[in-house]
């Protein structure tokens, strides 16, 4: 049953890893996005499943002291962020509690001593990589993301999460790309990566190879002076958003980055953590806790670029 008209006043008594609050209606667990533990809210049931339901928030009756106004204008619709309605200290508390709950419920640990979360120095403008969905709108191109649990496009060219060079590039690119009919027809995603030197790697993810590439490349190089490497990835997606055909259109084969005093050489689809400064905090913590002497054999599994 979709969107029941009956309204329920519920107490939010839990929180999920997907960023939803948990309430109970007639013994049924109801997952409600946009609420915080301890709040009382008015909801309605939008979806019923066998063992749980999805609730739609109608009104927060008794807000948490940790509740804050989201800074993003499309936060309520975009599926990119889950916790902008919580202050940063509350976000850290909730994330720590998720680890505690997992150890207790899944790991069956009677006691779960978990240290406090180390905060990031950058709460916004921290991402070194961002992928925008691209949508043609007449003769224009729009960048954005999908709404939660849907393929509904939400225009968000002014996303607050990417580092400044990425955000500036996202503002400039649609104006250049819209001039090319094959970009308007075949461009699916724009993937931007920024390194610690402020240089850019841009990947155009397309349905088929762009016939305009020869003319397009000098335009992109002119509008993005920090561009270090430009790639095209085309074809039906075979892993994540990426197709199976890669073509380097401009610049270096490998994208340089520095992390914990080491220089990395990255391919366009290589995974590294998206918060560069917090990655260094994480890795130094790992090194401290491991207390390695140099005589051990260490396996770095599922490691992306192998940075650890």
XYZ file of C-alpha atoms in Angstrom:
308
model
C 0.000 0.000 0.000
C 1.409 3.390 -0.996
C 1.015 6.597 1.012
C -1.528 5.633 3.660
C -3.551 8.676 4.694
C -3.509 7.735 8.373
C -1.060 9.817 10.352
C 0.924 8.540 13.334
C 2.685 10.404 16.120
C 5.784 8.328 16.841
C 8.897 8.409 18.996
C 12.145 7.923 17.091
C 13.967 5.302 19.142
C 16.688 4.122 16.753
C 18.831 4.959 13.767
C 19.980 2.990 10.711
C 23.202 2.931 8.707
C 21.186 4.342 5.791
C 20.561 7.534 7.778
C 16.917 6.911 8.697
C 15.345 7.081 12.108
C 13.499 4.061 13.478
C 10.001 4.208 14.948
C 7.427 1.513 15.723
C 3.782 1.437 14.705
C 1.707 -1.458 16.043
C 4.913 -3.411 16.605
C 6.177 -2.834 13.066
C 9.536 -1.126 12.556
C 9.168 1.997 10.424
C 12.217 3.651 8.857
C 11.799 7.423 8.608
C 14.326 9.631 6.763
C 14.969 13.129 8.081
C 14.512 12.495 11.813
C 16.866 12.036 14.765
C 16.788 9.690 17.767
C 14.724 11.063 20.646
C 12.478 13.187 18.445
C 8.713 12.822 18.265
C 7.311 13.215 14.767
C 4.138 12.901 12.750
C 4.531 10.439 9.885
C 2.519 8.442 7.427
C 3.354 5.068 5.948
C 4.551 5.393 2.363
C 5.501 1.742 1.802
C 4.672 -1.458 3.660
C 6.839 -4.557 3.437
C 6.520 -7.907 5.179
C 8.729 -7.092 8.158
C 9.074 -3.312 8.065
C 7.691 -0.125 6.559
C 8.975 3.161 5.137
C 7.617 6.306 6.722
C 7.286 9.808 5.304
C 8.013 12.657 7.690
C 5.172 15.167 7.883
C 6.123 17.202 10.944
C 8.689 17.174 13.731
C 6.675 17.709 16.910
C 9.496 17.616 19.441
C 12.841 18.385 17.762
C 16.190 17.216 19.097
C 18.573 19.837 20.432
C 21.033 18.462 17.842
C 18.751 19.325 14.914
C 20.026 22.050 12.582
C 18.896 23.679 9.354
C 20.486 22.049 6.269
C 22.747 24.383 4.318
C 21.959 22.783 0.961
C 18.875 24.053 -0.864
C 18.040 20.637 -2.387
C 18.897 18.514 0.665
C 15.302 17.365 1.152
C 15.204 15.906 -2.357
C 18.759 14.914 -3.301
C 20.001 11.486 -2.276
C 23.624 12.533 -1.881
C 23.573 13.525 1.818
C 21.744 11.921 4.725
C 22.592 13.870 7.870
C 22.618 17.592 7.107
C 19.669 17.987 9.504
C 22.001 16.982 12.365
C 24.789 19.140 13.765
C 28.278 17.783 13.192
C 28.833 16.571 16.807
C 25.574 14.621 16.536
C 26.677 13.127 13.214
C 29.832 11.840 14.894
C 27.838 10.436 17.816
C 25.433 8.623 15.506
C 28.246 7.126 13.441
C 29.982 5.832 16.547
C 26.706 4.314 17.755
C 26.306 2.484 14.438
C 29.623 0.736 15.073
C 28.608 -0.126 18.650
C 25.269 -1.533 17.458
C 26.936 -3.605 14.728
C 29.384 -5.153 17.209
C 26.597 -5.987 19.626
C 23.869 -7.161 17.252
C 25.855 -8.689 14.420
C 29.120 -9.516 16.137
C 27.378 -10.657 19.350
C 29.867 -8.816 21.581
C 28.423 -8.273 25.059
C 30.640 -5.224 25.462
C 31.650 -2.995 22.583
C 34.252 -0.425 23.647
C 34.456 1.998 20.726
C 36.552 5.158 20.841
C 35.103 8.542 20.010
C 35.113 9.465 16.323
C 37.998 11.712 15.299
C 36.390 14.773 13.663
C 37.317 15.994 10.218
C 38.863 19.424 9.823
C 36.588 20.024 6.830
C 32.858 19.395 7.082
C 32.091 20.918 3.666
C 34.160 21.305 0.477
C 36.224 18.229 1.355
C 35.596 15.765 -1.497
C 38.505 15.218 -3.895
C 36.233 13.326 -6.309
C 32.631 13.826 -7.390
C 30.429 12.244 -10.045
C 27.555 14.244 -11.527
C 24.673 12.773 -13.487
C 24.137 14.743 -16.692
C 20.713 15.561 -18.076
C 19.929 17.323 -21.351
C 17.323 20.065 -21.038
C 16.612 21.324 -24.522
C 19.830 22.978 -25.682
C 21.223 23.046 -22.129
C 22.934 20.490 -19.914
C 22.264 20.163 -16.196
C 24.420 18.501 -13.550
C 22.928 16.808 -10.513
C 22.174 13.657 -8.571
C 19.327 11.189 -8.134
C 16.710 11.487 -5.439
C 16.808 8.886 -2.685
C 15.757 5.397 -3.854
C 14.808 6.642 -7.319
C 16.106 7.733 -10.704
C 14.482 11.158 -10.383
C 17.044 13.751 -11.436
C 17.747 16.588 -8.989
C 19.714 19.494 -10.443
C 22.536 20.401 -8.042
C 25.341 22.283 -9.793
C 26.138 24.101 -6.540
C 26.759 21.026 -4.368
C 28.599 22.007 -1.169
C 30.743 18.875 -0.824
C 33.402 19.034 -3.607
C 36.651 20.909 -3.122
C 36.707 24.378 -4.639
C 38.477 23.482 -7.937
C 35.848 20.789 -8.574
C 32.963 23.095 -7.719
C 34.316 25.785 -10.055
C 34.778 23.259 -12.863
C 31.200 22.037 -12.403
C 29.979 25.590 -12.943
C 31.941 26.023 -16.186
C 31.551 22.654 -17.903
C 27.849 22.655 -18.892
C 28.254 25.857 -20.902
C 31.071 24.308 -22.946
C 29.587 20.840 -23.385
C 26.097 21.981 -24.391
C 27.497 23.320 -27.671
C 28.091 19.749 -28.896
C 25.003 17.742 -29.958
C 26.661 14.402 -29.205
C 27.395 15.560 -25.638
C 23.750 16.490 -25.161
C 22.716 13.090 -26.535
C 25.330 10.709 -25.148
C 26.972 12.189 -22.048
C 25.807 10.260 -18.953
C 28.191 11.318 -16.174
C 30.946 13.823 -15.437
C 33.541 12.533 -12.985
C 35.918 15.138 -11.556
C 38.951 14.452 -9.361
C 41.227 17.028 -7.715
C 44.680 16.454 -6.213
C 46.489 18.314 -3.441
C 48.100 20.616 -6.031
C 44.681 21.743 -7.285
C 45.045 19.905 -10.594
C 42.044 18.216 -12.223
C 41.258 14.875 -13.800
C 38.033 14.823 -15.831
C 36.306 11.696 -17.138
C 33.435 11.996 -19.612
C 31.238 8.908 -19.207
C 29.301 8.456 -22.428
C 26.937 6.025 -24.117
C 29.214 5.883 -27.163
C 32.486 7.531 -28.213
C 32.109 11.259 -28.839
C 32.609 12.242 -32.468
C 33.239 15.825 -31.309
C 36.213 14.892 -29.123
C 38.838 16.482 -31.402
C 37.058 19.855 -31.305
C 35.961 19.529 -27.694
C 39.363 18.901 -26.115
C 40.934 22.345 -26.798
C 37.767 24.028 -25.496
C 37.935 22.082 -22.245
C 41.652 22.717 -21.845
C 41.038 26.445 -22.328
C 38.195 26.665 -19.809
C 39.917 24.436 -17.216
C 43.543 25.615 -16.974
C 44.184 23.181 -14.069
C 43.241 20.176 -16.229
C 46.004 17.563 -15.969
C 44.244 14.621 -17.602
C 41.083 14.093 -19.679
C 39.487 10.699 -20.365
C 36.441 9.323 -22.118
C 34.757 6.125 -20.884
C 32.055 4.807 -23.176
C 29.698 1.892 -23.547
C 27.130 0.120 -21.418
C 28.087 0.206 -17.713
C 30.081 -2.863 -16.734
C 31.272 -1.762 -13.267
C 29.567 1.044 -11.423
C 28.935 3.909 -13.817
C 31.851 2.986 -16.080
C 31.670 1.276 -19.461
C 34.349 -0.942 -20.936
C 35.945 1.406 -23.473
C 38.526 3.925 -22.259
C 40.175 6.631 -24.350
C 42.700 9.197 -23.109
C 41.868 12.482 -24.823
C 44.430 14.770 -23.224
C 47.247 14.876 -20.706
C 49.003 12.351 -18.536
C 48.153 8.674 -18.314
C 48.427 8.740 -14.525
C 47.144 11.410 -12.158
C 49.600 12.344 -9.350
C 48.603 12.695 -5.719
C 50.495 12.969 -2.423
C 49.360 11.175 0.721
C 51.257 10.752 4.007
C 54.512 11.741 2.312
C 54.121 9.304 -0.577
C 53.442 10.081 -4.230
C 50.648 8.075 -5.840
C 49.936 7.525 -9.525
C 46.180 7.153 -10.072
C 44.193 5.813 -13.002
C 40.888 7.600 -13.725
C 38.705 4.944 -12.061
C 41.079 4.171 -9.171
C 39.556 4.376 -5.697
C 41.089 6.415 -2.902
C 39.299 7.927 0.075
C 37.442 11.105 -0.922
C 38.383 13.190 2.135
C 42.127 13.698 1.707
C 42.913 15.369 5.049
C 40.840 12.865 7.025
C 42.453 9.986 5.141
C 45.803 11.021 6.570
C 44.270 11.086 10.059
C 42.857 7.591 9.468
C 46.045 6.070 8.081
C 48.268 7.507 10.784
C 45.861 6.083 13.355
C 46.072 2.668 11.678
C 49.873 2.807 11.669
C 49.956 3.786 15.351
C 47.572 1.007 16.404
C 49.280 -1.666 14.269
C 52.650 -1.068 15.985
C 54.486 -2.750 13.126
C 58.179 -3.492 13.525
C 58.971 -3.945 9.835
C 59.304 -7.720 10.084
C 55.625 -8.525 9.512
C 53.921 -9.536 6.275
C 50.914 -7.266 5.759
C 48.088 -7.817 3.291
C 46.229 -4.724 2.060
C 42.983 -6.231 0.734
C 40.191 -4.540 -1.247
C 42.511 -1.586 -1.257
C 41.744 0.547 -4.308
C 45.023 2.281 -5.097
C 46.778 0.337 -2.308
C 47.443 3.493 -0.316
C 47.690 1.853 3.096
